[in-house]
Coordinates of C-alpha atoms in Angstrom, one line a residue:
M20 CA 29.7 50.3 -9.1
K21 CA 27.5 49.8 -11.7
V22 CA 24.8 50.4 -10.2
I23 CA 26.0 53.8 -8.8
D24 CA 27.0 54.8 -12.4
E25 CA 23.7 53.8 -13.9
L26 CA 21.9 56.5 -11.1
E27 CA 24.2 58.9 -12.0
N28 CA 23.4 58.7 -15.6
V29 CA 19.7 59.3 -14.8
V30 CA 20.0 62.0 -11.8
G31 CA 23.7 63.6 -12.3
K32 CA 26.6 63.0 -10.2
R33 CA 25.6 65.6 -7.9
N34 CA 22.1 63.8 -7.0
V35 CA 23.6 60.5 -6.4
I36 CA 25.1 61.2 -2.9
T37 CA 27.3 58.3 -1.6
S38 CA 29.6 60.3 0.8
K39 CA 28.8 59.1 4.6
S40 CA 29.4 62.9 5.6
R41 CA 27.0 64.5 3.1
S42 CA 24.3 61.8 3.5
E43 CA 24.0 62.0 7.1
Q44 CA 21.0 64.5 7.2
Y45 CA 19.2 61.9 5.2
R46 CA 20.3 58.7 7.3
E47 CA 19.6 60.4 10.7
G48 CA 15.9 61.0 12.1
Y49 CA 14.5 64.2 13.3
R50 CA 14.3 63.0 17.0
S51 CA 16.0 59.4 16.8
G52 CA 17.3 56.8 14.4
H53 CA 20.0 56.5 12.0
G54 CA 21.5 53.8 9.7
D55 CA 23.8 53.4 6.6
S56 CA 22.7 53.3 3.0
L57 CA 24.8 52.7 -0.4
A58 CA 23.6 56.1 -1.3
V59 CA 21.1 58.8 -1.3
I60 CA 19.2 59.6 -4.5
R61 CA 17.3 62.8 -5.3
P62 CA 15.5 62.6 -8.8
K63 CA 14.1 66.0 -10.1
T64 CA 11.4 64.6 -12.3
L65 CA 8.6 61.8 -12.0
V66 CA 10.4 60.1 -14.9
E67 CA 13.6 60.1 -13.3
L68 CA 11.9 58.6 -10.4
W69 CA 10.5 56.1 -11.8
K70 CA 14.2 55.3 -14.2
V71 CA 15.4 55.6 -10.6
L72 CA 13.2 52.7 -9.2
Q73 CA 13.7 50.5 -12.5
I74 CA 17.7 50.4 -11.6
V75 CA 17.2 49.5 -8.1
H76 CA 14.8 47.0 -8.7
Q77 CA 16.7 45.6 -11.2
A78 CA 19.9 45.5 -8.4
G79 CA 17.7 43.9 -5.8
L80 CA 18.1 46.9 -3.5
I81 CA 16.1 47.8 -0.5
V82 CA 14.5 51.3 -1.1
I83 CA 13.5 54.1 1.6
M84 CA 11.1 56.8 0.3
Q85 CA 11.9 59.9 2.2
A86 CA 10.8 64.0 2.0
A87 CA 11.4 66.1 4.5
N88 CA 12.5 63.7 7.3
T89 CA 10.6 65.4 9.8
G90 CA 8.8 62.2 11.3
L91 CA 9.2 61.4 14.8
T92 CA 9.6 57.7 14.9
E93 CA 12.2 56.8 12.9
G94 CA 10.5 55.4 9.9
S95 CA 12.0 57.7 6.8
V96 CA 15.6 56.7 7.7
P97 CA 17.5 53.4 7.4
N98 CA 17.6 51.2 10.6
Q99 CA 20.8 49.7 12.0
N100 CA 19.4 46.1 12.1
G101 CA 18.7 43.1 10.1
Y102 CA 18.7 44.1 6.3
D103 CA 19.9 41.3 3.7
R104 CA 20.6 43.8 1.0
D105 CA 21.9 47.2 0.5
V106 CA 19.9 50.2 1.2
V107 CA 19.1 53.3 -1.2
V108 CA 17.6 56.5 0.1
I109 CA 15.4 58.2 -2.3
N110 CA 14.5 61.9 -1.3
T111 CA 11.9 63.5 -3.3
L112 CA 12.0 67.0 -2.0
R113 CA 12.9 68.3 -5.8
M114 CA 9.4 67.0 -7.2
K115 CA 7.2 69.7 -5.7
E116 CA 4.4 70.3 -8.4
I117 CA 1.1 71.4 -7.3
Q118 CA -1.7 71.7 -9.8
L119 CA -5.4 72.9 -8.9
I120 CA -8.5 71.3 -10.8
D121 CA -12.1 71.2 -10.6
D122 CA -12.1 75.0 -10.1
N123 CA -9.7 74.8 -7.5
K124 CA -11.8 72.4 -5.3
Q125 CA -9.3 69.9 -5.6
V126 CA -5.6 69.7 -5.9
I127 CA -2.7 67.2 -6.9
V128 CA 0.2 67.2 -5.5
F129 CA 4.0 65.6 -6.2
P130 CA 6.2 63.4 -3.9
G131 CA 8.2 66.3 -2.3
T132 CA 5.1 68.9 -2.1
T133 CA 5.2 70.5 1.4
L134 CA 2.1 71.2 3.6
H135 CA 3.6 74.6 4.0
G136 CA 4.0 75.1 0.0
L137 CA 0.2 73.5 -0.4
E138 CA -1.0 76.2 2.5
T139 CA 0.7 79.1 0.7
K140 CA -0.6 78.2 -2.8
L141 CA -4.1 77.6 -1.9
D142 CA -4.6 80.8 0.1
K143 CA -4.0 82.8 -2.9
V144 CA -7.2 81.0 -4.2
D145 CA -9.0 81.6 -1.1
R146 CA -8.9 78.0 -0.2
N147 CA -7.5 75.7 2.7
P148 CA -5.6 72.4 2.4
H149 CA -6.7 69.5 4.3
S150 CA -4.1 69.9 7.5
V151 CA -3.5 72.8 8.7
I152 CA -0.7 72.0 11.5
G153 CA 2.3 72.6 13.0
S154 CA 4.5 70.4 11.4
S155 CA 3.5 72.5 8.3
T156 CA 5.9 74.6 9.6
I157 CA 8.9 72.5 9.4
G158 CA 8.6 71.2 6.0
A159 CA 6.4 68.3 6.3
S160 CA 5.3 66.8 3.3
V161 CA 1.8 66.3 2.1
V162 CA 2.5 62.7 0.7
G163 CA 4.2 61.8 3.8
G164 CA 1.2 62.7 5.7
V165 CA -1.3 60.8 3.3
N166 CA 1.1 57.8 3.9
N167 CA 0.9 58.0 7.7
N168 CA -2.5 58.9 8.1
S169 CA -1.3 61.9 10.0
G170 CA -2.8 65.2 10.9
G171 CA -6.4 65.1 12.1
A172 CA -6.5 67.9 14.4
L173 CA -9.1 69.7 12.2
I174 CA -12.2 68.1 13.5
Q175 CA -14.2 68.2 10.6
R176 CA -11.9 66.2 8.4
G177 CA -10.1 63.7 10.3
P178 CA -6.4 62.1 9.4
A179 CA -5.1 62.9 5.8
Y180 CA -6.5 60.2 3.4
T181 CA -7.4 59.8 -0.2
E182 CA -8.3 56.8 -2.7
L183 CA -7.1 58.8 -5.4
A184 CA -3.2 58.3 -6.2
L185 CA -0.3 57.6 -8.7
Y186 CA 2.0 54.9 -7.3
A187 CA 4.7 52.3 -8.1
Q188 CA 4.3 48.7 -7.0
V189 CA 6.3 45.4 -6.8
D190 CA 3.8 42.6 -7.1
K191 CA 4.2 39.0 -5.8
N192 CA 6.0 37.9 -8.9
N193 CA 8.6 40.7 -8.2
Q194 CA 7.4 42.9 -11.1
L195 CA 7.6 46.6 -11.0
H196 CA 4.6 48.3 -12.2
L197 CA 3.1 51.7 -12.3
V198 CA -0.6 52.0 -11.3
N199 CA -2.7 55.0 -11.9
H200 CA -5.5 55.4 -9.5
L201 CA -5.3 59.3 -10.0
G202 CA -8.6 59.6 -11.7
V203 CA -7.1 61.6 -14.6
D204 CA -6.5 59.7 -18.1
L205 CA -2.8 60.2 -19.0
G206 CA -1.8 57.6 -21.1
T207 CA -1.0 54.1 -21.2
T208 CA 2.8 53.9 -20.6
P209 CA 4.5 54.7 -17.7
E210 CA 6.7 57.2 -19.3
E211 CA 3.5 59.0 -21.3
I212 CA 1.5 59.2 -17.8
L213 CA 4.4 60.6 -15.9
T214 CA 5.3 62.8 -18.4
N215 CA 1.7 64.0 -19.2
L216 CA 1.3 64.7 -15.5
E217 CA 4.3 66.5 -15.1
N218 CA 3.6 68.8 -18.1
H219 CA -0.1 69.1 -16.9
N220 CA -1.0 67.8 -20.1
Y221 CA -4.7 66.8 -19.7
S222 CA -7.5 68.4 -19.8
S223 CA -10.8 69.1 -17.6
Q224 CA -12.4 66.2 -19.6
D225 CA -9.8 63.8 -18.8
V226 CA -10.3 64.0 -14.8
H227 CA -13.0 61.7 -13.5
Y228 CA -15.2 62.1 -10.4
S229 CA -16.9 59.2 -8.4
E230 CA -17.9 58.5 -5.0
E231 CA -16.1 54.9 -5.4
R232 CA -12.7 57.0 -5.1
V233 CA -12.6 60.1 -2.8
G234 CA -10.1 62.9 -1.7
H235 CA -11.0 62.9 1.7
N236 CA -11.8 60.9 4.9
R237 CA -15.4 59.5 4.8
N238 CA -17.7 59.9 7.5
Y239 CA -15.3 61.3 9.9
E240 CA -17.8 63.9 11.5
S241 CA -20.4 60.7 12.5
R242 CA -17.2 59.5 14.1
V243 CA -16.2 61.9 16.0
R244 CA -19.7 62.6 17.1
N245 CA -20.3 59.1 18.3
V246 CA -18.9 59.9 21.8
D247 CA -20.2 56.4 23.4
A248 CA -18.2 54.3 21.0
S249 CA -15.8 52.0 22.9
T250 CA -12.9 52.7 20.3
P251 CA -10.8 55.7 19.6
T252 CA -12.1 58.3 16.8
R253 CA -8.7 57.8 15.1
Y254 CA -5.3 56.0 15.2
N255 CA -2.9 55.1 12.7
A256 CA -3.5 51.7 12.3
D257 CA -7.6 52.1 12.1
P258 CA -8.6 49.7 8.8
Q259 CA -10.9 52.5 7.8
E260 CA -7.6 54.6 7.2
L261 CA -6.0 52.3 5.1
Y262 CA -6.4 52.3 1.5
E263 CA -3.6 52.0 -1.3
V264 CA -1.1 54.7 -0.3
S265 CA -3.1 55.9 2.5
G266 CA -1.4 54.7 5.6
S267 CA 1.2 52.4 3.3
A268 CA 4.4 54.2 5.4
G269 CA 6.4 54.0 2.0
K270 CA 5.3 50.6 1.1
L271 CA 4.4 51.9 -2.2
V272 CA 6.2 55.0 -4.1
T273 CA 4.0 57.5 -4.0
F274 CA 4.2 59.7 -7.4
A275 CA 1.5 62.0 -6.9
V276 CA -1.9 61.9 -4.5
R277 CA -5.3 63.8 -5.3
L278 CA -6.9 65.6 -2.5
D279 CA -10.0 67.7 -1.9
T280 CA -9.3 71.4 -0.8
Y281 CA -11.7 73.5 1.4
P282 CA -13.3 76.9 1.3
K283 CA -11.6 79.4 3.9
P284 CA -13.9 80.7 6.5
K285 CA -15.1 84.2 6.4
E286 CA -14.7 84.3 10.3
E287 CA -13.1 82.4 13.1
K288 CA -12.9 82.8 16.8
V289 CA -11.1 81.2 19.6
F290 CA -12.2 80.6 22.8
Y291 CA -9.9 80.1 26.1
I292 CA -11.1 78.1 28.5
G293 CA -9.9 77.2 31.8
T294 CA -10.7 75.0 34.5
N295 CA -9.3 72.9 37.4
D296 CA -11.9 69.8 36.9
P297 CA -11.1 67.3 34.1
D298 CA -14.6 66.4 34.2
V299 CA -15.7 70.0 33.3
L300 CA -13.8 69.8 30.0
E301 CA -15.2 66.1 29.1
K302 CA -18.7 67.5 30.0
L303 CA -18.4 70.4 27.5
R304 CA -16.6 67.9 24.9
R305 CA -19.4 65.5 24.8
H306 CA -22.1 68.4 24.7
I307 CA -20.3 70.0 21.6
L308 CA -19.9 67.0 20.1
T309 CA -23.5 65.7 20.3
K310 CA -25.5 68.9 20.5
F311 CA -23.8 71.5 18.4
K312 CA -25.1 71.9 15.0
Y313 CA -22.0 73.0 13.7
L314 CA -18.6 71.4 14.6
P315 CA -15.9 73.3 15.7
V316 CA -12.5 73.8 14.0
S317 CA -10.3 72.4 16.5
G318 CA -10.1 71.8 20.1
E319 CA -6.5 71.9 21.5
Y320 CA -5.6 71.2 25.0
M321 CA -2.7 72.3 27.4
H322 CA -2.3 71.0 31.0
R323 CA -0.3 73.4 33.5
E324 CA 3.0 71.7 33.6
A325 CA 3.4 71.7 30.0
Y326 CA 2.3 75.4 29.5
D327 CA 5.0 76.3 32.0
L328 CA 7.7 74.0 30.5
A329 CA 6.7 75.6 26.9
K330 CA 6.8 78.7 28.4
K331 CA 10.5 78.3 29.3
Y332 CA 11.9 76.2 27.0
G333 CA 9.6 77.2 23.8
K334 CA 10.0 80.9 24.1
D335 CA 12.5 81.3 21.3
N336 CA 10.4 79.3 18.9
L337 CA 7.5 81.1 20.0
M338 CA 9.0 84.6 19.5
V339 CA 10.3 83.4 15.9
I340 CA 7.2 82.3 14.7
D341 CA 5.3 85.5 16.2
D342 CA 7.8 87.9 14.9
I343 CA 8.9 86.5 11.3
G344 CA 6.0 84.0 10.6
T345 CA 6.1 80.6 9.6
K346 CA 7.5 80.8 5.9
P347 CA 11.3 80.8 6.9
L348 CA 10.9 78.0 9.2
P349 CA 11.9 75.3 6.8
F350 CA 15.1 76.8 5.9
L351 CA 15.5 77.9 9.7
F352 CA 15.0 74.3 10.9
N353 CA 17.6 72.9 8.1
A354 CA 20.2 75.3 9.0
R355 CA 20.1 74.6 12.6
A356 CA 20.3 70.8 11.7
A357 CA 23.1 71.6 9.3
S358 CA 25.2 73.6 11.8
E359 CA 24.9 70.8 14.7
R360 CA 26.0 68.4 12.4
I361 CA 29.3 70.6 11.5
L362 CA 29.6 71.7 15.0
R363 CA 29.8 68.0 16.6
H364 CA 32.9 67.3 14.8
I365 CA 34.8 70.1 16.2
P366 CA 35.8 69.2 19.9
T367 CA 35.3 72.4 21.4
F368 CA 31.6 72.4 20.8
K369 CA 29.3 70.0 23.0
P370 CA 26.3 68.4 21.4
Y371 CA 23.4 70.7 20.8
F372 CA 25.5 73.7 20.8
V373 CA 22.8 75.8 19.0
D374 CA 19.9 74.7 20.9
R375 CA 21.7 75.6 24.1
M376 CA 22.9 79.1 23.0
L377 CA 19.5 79.8 21.6
Q378 CA 18.2 78.8 25.0
N379 CA 20.3 80.8 26.7
M380 CA 19.7 84.0 24.3
S381 CA 15.8 83.6 25.4
K382 CA 16.3 84.3 28.8
I383 CA 17.4 88.2 27.8
F384 CA 13.8 88.8 26.2
P385 CA 10.6 89.4 28.5
D386 CA 7.8 86.8 28.8
Q387 CA 5.6 86.8 25.7
L388 CA 2.5 85.2 26.9
P389 CA -0.5 87.5 26.9
K390 CA -1.6 88.8 30.3
R391 CA -5.1 86.9 30.1
M392 CA -3.5 83.5 29.4
E393 CA -1.0 84.2 32.5
E394 CA -3.9 85.2 34.7
F395 CA -5.6 81.9 33.7
R396 CA -2.5 79.7 34.1
D397 CA -2.3 81.0 37.9
K398 CA -6.1 80.1 38.4
Y399 CA -6.5 76.9 36.4
Q400 CA -4.8 73.9 35.7
H401 CA -6.5 72.6 32.6
Y402 CA -6.8 74.8 29.3
L403 CA -8.4 74.5 26.3
Q404 CA -8.3 76.4 22.9
L405 CA -11.7 76.1 21.2
K406 CA -11.6 77.3 17.5
V407 CA -14.9 77.7 15.8
D408 CA -15.7 79.4 12.5
D409 CA -18.7 81.4 10.8
Q410 CA -21.8 80.0 11.9
G411 CA -20.6 78.2 14.8
I412 CA -19.4 81.4 16.5
K413 CA -22.7 82.6 17.8
E414 CA -23.4 78.6 19.0
A415 CA -20.5 78.7 20.7
Q416 CA -20.6 82.0 22.5
D417 CA -24.2 81.3 23.8
Y418 CA -23.4 77.9 25.0
L419 CA -20.5 79.0 27.0
Q420 CA -22.2 81.5 28.7
E421 CA -24.7 79.1 30.0
F422 CA -22.2 76.4 30.8
F423 CA -20.1 78.5 33.0
K424 CA -22.7 79.6 35.1
D425 CA -23.2 76.2 36.6
N426 CA -19.8 74.5 36.2
E427 CA -16.1 75.3 37.6
G428 CA -13.8 77.6 35.3
G429 CA -14.1 80.1 33.0
Y430 CA -13.5 81.5 29.6
F431 CA -12.5 84.6 27.3
E432 CA -12.5 85.5 23.9
C433 CA -9.0 85.8 22.5
T434 CA -8.0 88.8 20.1
P435 CA -6.3 87.7 16.7
K436 CA -3.2 88.2 19.0
E437 CA -4.2 86.1 21.8
A438 CA -5.4 83.4 19.4
K439 CA -1.9 83.4 17.4
V440 CA 0.2 83.3 20.6
A441 CA -2.0 80.7 22.3
A442 CA -2.1 78.4 19.1
T443 CA 1.9 78.9 18.7
H444 CA 2.5 78.0 22.5
R445 CA 0.9 74.8 21.9
Y446 CA 2.8 73.9 19.1
V447 CA 6.1 74.6 20.3
T448 CA 5.5 72.2 23.2
A449 CA 6.2 69.3 21.1
A450 CA 9.9 70.1 21.0
V451 CA 10.2 71.0 24.9
P452 CA 11.3 67.7 26.1
I453 CA 13.8 67.6 23.5
R454 CA 15.1 71.0 24.5
Y455 CA 15.3 70.2 28.0
A456 CA 17.5 67.2 27.5
E457 CA 19.4 69.1 25.4
T458 CA 20.3 71.7 28.2
H459 CA 20.7 69.1 31.2
Q460 CA 23.3 67.1 29.1
K461 CA 25.1 66.5 32.5
D462 CA 22.1 64.9 33.9
D463 CA 21.9 62.3 31.3
I464 CA 18.1 62.8 30.5
Q465 CA 15.9 60.6 29.0
I466 CA 12.4 61.1 27.5
L467 CA 9.9 59.1 26.8
P468 CA 7.1 60.5 24.2
L469 CA 3.7 58.7 23.6
D470 CA 0.7 59.7 21.3
I471 CA -2.2 57.8 22.3
A472 CA -6.0 57.8 21.0
L473 CA -8.6 57.2 24.2
P474 CA -11.7 55.5 23.3
R475 CA -14.5 57.8 22.4
N476 CA -16.5 56.9 25.5
E477 CA -13.4 57.3 28.0
E478 CA -14.8 60.1 30.4
D479 CA -12.0 60.0 32.9
W480 CA -9.4 60.8 30.3
F481 CA -6.7 62.7 32.5
E482 CA -4.1 60.4 33.3
I483 CA -3.4 59.6 37.0
L484 CA -0.3 57.2 37.3
P485 CA 0.5 54.7 39.9
K486 CA 2.8 55.9 42.3
E487 CA 5.6 53.3 41.7
I488 CA 5.5 54.9 37.8
D489 CA 5.2 58.5 39.0
D490 CA 7.9 58.4 41.2
K491 CA 10.2 57.9 37.9
I492 CA 8.9 60.8 36.0
K493 CA 10.4 64.2 36.5
Y494 CA 7.8 66.3 34.6
K495 CA 4.8 65.2 32.3
L496 CA 3.7 66.9 29.5
Y497 CA 0.2 66.4 28.9
Y498 CA -1.2 68.2 25.5
G499 CA -3.2 67.0 22.3
H500 CA -6.2 67.3 20.3
F501 CA -8.8 66.8 23.1
L502 CA -12.2 66.9 21.0
D503 CA -11.3 63.5 19.4
H504 CA -9.5 62.3 22.5
V505 CA -5.8 62.4 20.6
M506 CA -3.3 63.5 23.5
H507 CA 0.3 63.8 23.5
Q508 CA 1.9 62.3 26.6
D509 CA 5.7 63.3 26.9
Y510 CA 7.5 62.4 30.0
I511 CA 10.9 63.8 31.3
L512 CA 12.7 61.1 33.5
K513 CA 14.5 61.0 36.3
K514 CA 17.9 60.2 36.2
G515 CA 18.9 56.5 35.8
V516 CA 15.6 55.6 34.7
D517 CA 15.4 53.2 31.9
P518 CA 13.0 54.5 29.0
H519 CA 12.4 51.3 27.3
E520 CA 11.3 49.4 30.4
L521 CA 9.2 52.4 31.4
K522 CA 7.2 52.6 28.0
Q523 CA 6.3 48.9 28.3
E524 CA 5.0 49.5 32.0
M525 CA 3.0 52.4 30.6
L526 CA 1.6 50.7 27.5
K527 CA 0.4 48.2 29.6
I528 CA -1.7 50.7 31.3
L529 CA -2.9 52.2 28.1
D530 CA -4.2 48.7 26.9
K531 CA -6.5 48.2 29.8
R532 CA -7.7 51.7 29.2
G533 CA -8.5 50.7 25.6
A534 CA -6.3 53.1 24.1
R535 CA -4.5 52.9 20.6
Y536 CA -1.1 53.9 19.9
P537 CA 0.7 55.6 18.0
A538 CA -2.2 57.8 17.2
E539 CA -0.6 59.9 14.9
H540 CA 3.0 59.7 14.5
N541 CA 3.0 56.0 13.1
V542 CA 4.6 53.0 14.1
G543 CA 8.1 54.0 12.6
H544 CA 10.9 51.3 13.9
L545 CA 9.5 52.1 17.6
Y546 CA 6.0 50.6 17.9
H547 CA 5.0 46.7 16.9
A548 CA 2.6 47.3 14.0
P549 CA -0.7 45.7 14.8
E550 CA -2.3 43.1 12.4
S551 CA -4.1 45.6 10.5
L552 CA -1.4 47.5 9.3
V553 CA 1.1 44.3 8.7
K554 CA -1.7 43.4 6.6
H555 CA -1.8 46.6 4.6
Y556 CA 1.9 46.5 4.3
K557 CA 2.0 43.0 2.8
E558 CA -0.6 43.8 0.6
C559 CA 1.2 47.0 -0.8
D560 CA 4.9 45.6 -0.8
P561 CA 4.6 41.7 -1.1
T562 CA 8.6 41.4 -1.7
N563 CA 9.4 43.6 1.2
M564 CA 11.5 45.9 -1.0
F565 CA 10.1 49.3 0.4
N566 CA 11.0 50.4 3.9
P567 CA 11.3 46.7 5.3
G568 CA 11.5 46.5 9.0
I569 CA 8.7 49.1 9.5
G570 CA 6.4 48.4 12.6
L571 CA 9.4 46.0 13.7
T572 CA 8.1 43.5 11.3
S573 CA 10.8 41.5 9.1
T574 CA 13.7 43.1 7.5
K575 CA 14.4 40.3 4.8
R576 CA 13.4 39.6 1.5
D577 CA 9.8 38.2 0.9
W578 CA 9.0 38.8 4.7
K579 CA 10.9 35.4 5.6

């Protein structure tokens, strides 16, 4: 085929994958979703990426941009339904350049740069990236986070966002352009701009700074402190977070983004809080956000049922992270996925053999959770990990000491070991429903994951479901980013319950509560994109060439 030959001439035959078996890992989503593609293309340089785009644009093909493919809502893989053109997947993981600028206060990253790689690079210069989150351990990309307005666990910063980017766009006249809004003078032609950026062929005088375009989330602290507002602090479709590549969900082809970095704190402290009354946590939240001079770093919540299931079904993940750290995890994650793909074609092995083996092996080892956490588990139903730094430590210590003289519950100051284990335990909870379903295949277990953003003024934040819905659920896992009311609510359903029907019932309840969803996993191919997102998608991609069908929108050329 002519287009395949042309692509192979640009990136090499090895990096144009047409075999169904070899391309499977790029066409399957992390949790769900899969589809077909004409080819998977793996460019190594920005110039190669530009040439690939020229070829596929000329051929009239659909493009799905993909980095680590760690998304949870199928948005980075082909869909099964309704395309009117052939699809190519462009995987960007070979383009991982990181360039520090402005005395390390900002960074320019390429489309395949991972959060883990950026965090490692910045650690050497005593700086932090925008996001220090769980998905960094499985290889999630920086650009993917920006494209999907992901992250936001860090209360002082909000979701991933920038107005400084270099990207390709197809306009309404079907013309392909390279747009340089990076704030760096790099030349005039696409090839010149991309070559100069890749070779770091620019000086500090070529880098411009302006409040008109920033590399951070605007006014997030004032937003999160406004606890009386009837809208959520953050959610994927928030018009305040949609700007060119930010929130574009792959409707623009991002070549590079420029982001702010942050100084590392000198000291951090985690307070582990327990209570049986959800109103106590809400009272605590409202005071912290309105009265504290220094905002906490984060506030991670877990309910007892999530705690117990994570203790059992997340033990092996916790042990790996605790014993060997996060650096090898992207490799181990990919190795496990590759093993599953191989074993599924061997009749002797049932699906998910690797995870079932790991689950059984974990039973050999003793419980990993610290004694004080276990004591709080027996005493309380709700747990909050409140992380503060530097000047905020004394403020939090003084307040919590007084607060629990008059309110039900208690707290303790974590040792560094306790803080690390508590954070990891909270992180591994996200994978628990999948592991449970994999280890109970005979029961045909279905799961329903929701991530929701509650209004800032919602005081009855803890969900109480009607009996007719509650009776359909076997386990409820409640956890999330409590201070900004972004909650993950994962449900393990009873046998025979249709997750799609139940989801519609649940969403009606959330609509009445004024919640927005999804909060941070983006719409993918599982949720209807609201009007604000559809408007942004059409502005970014007038011909519907890139990732068509996202948000259950049209898959047809020109949005027909």
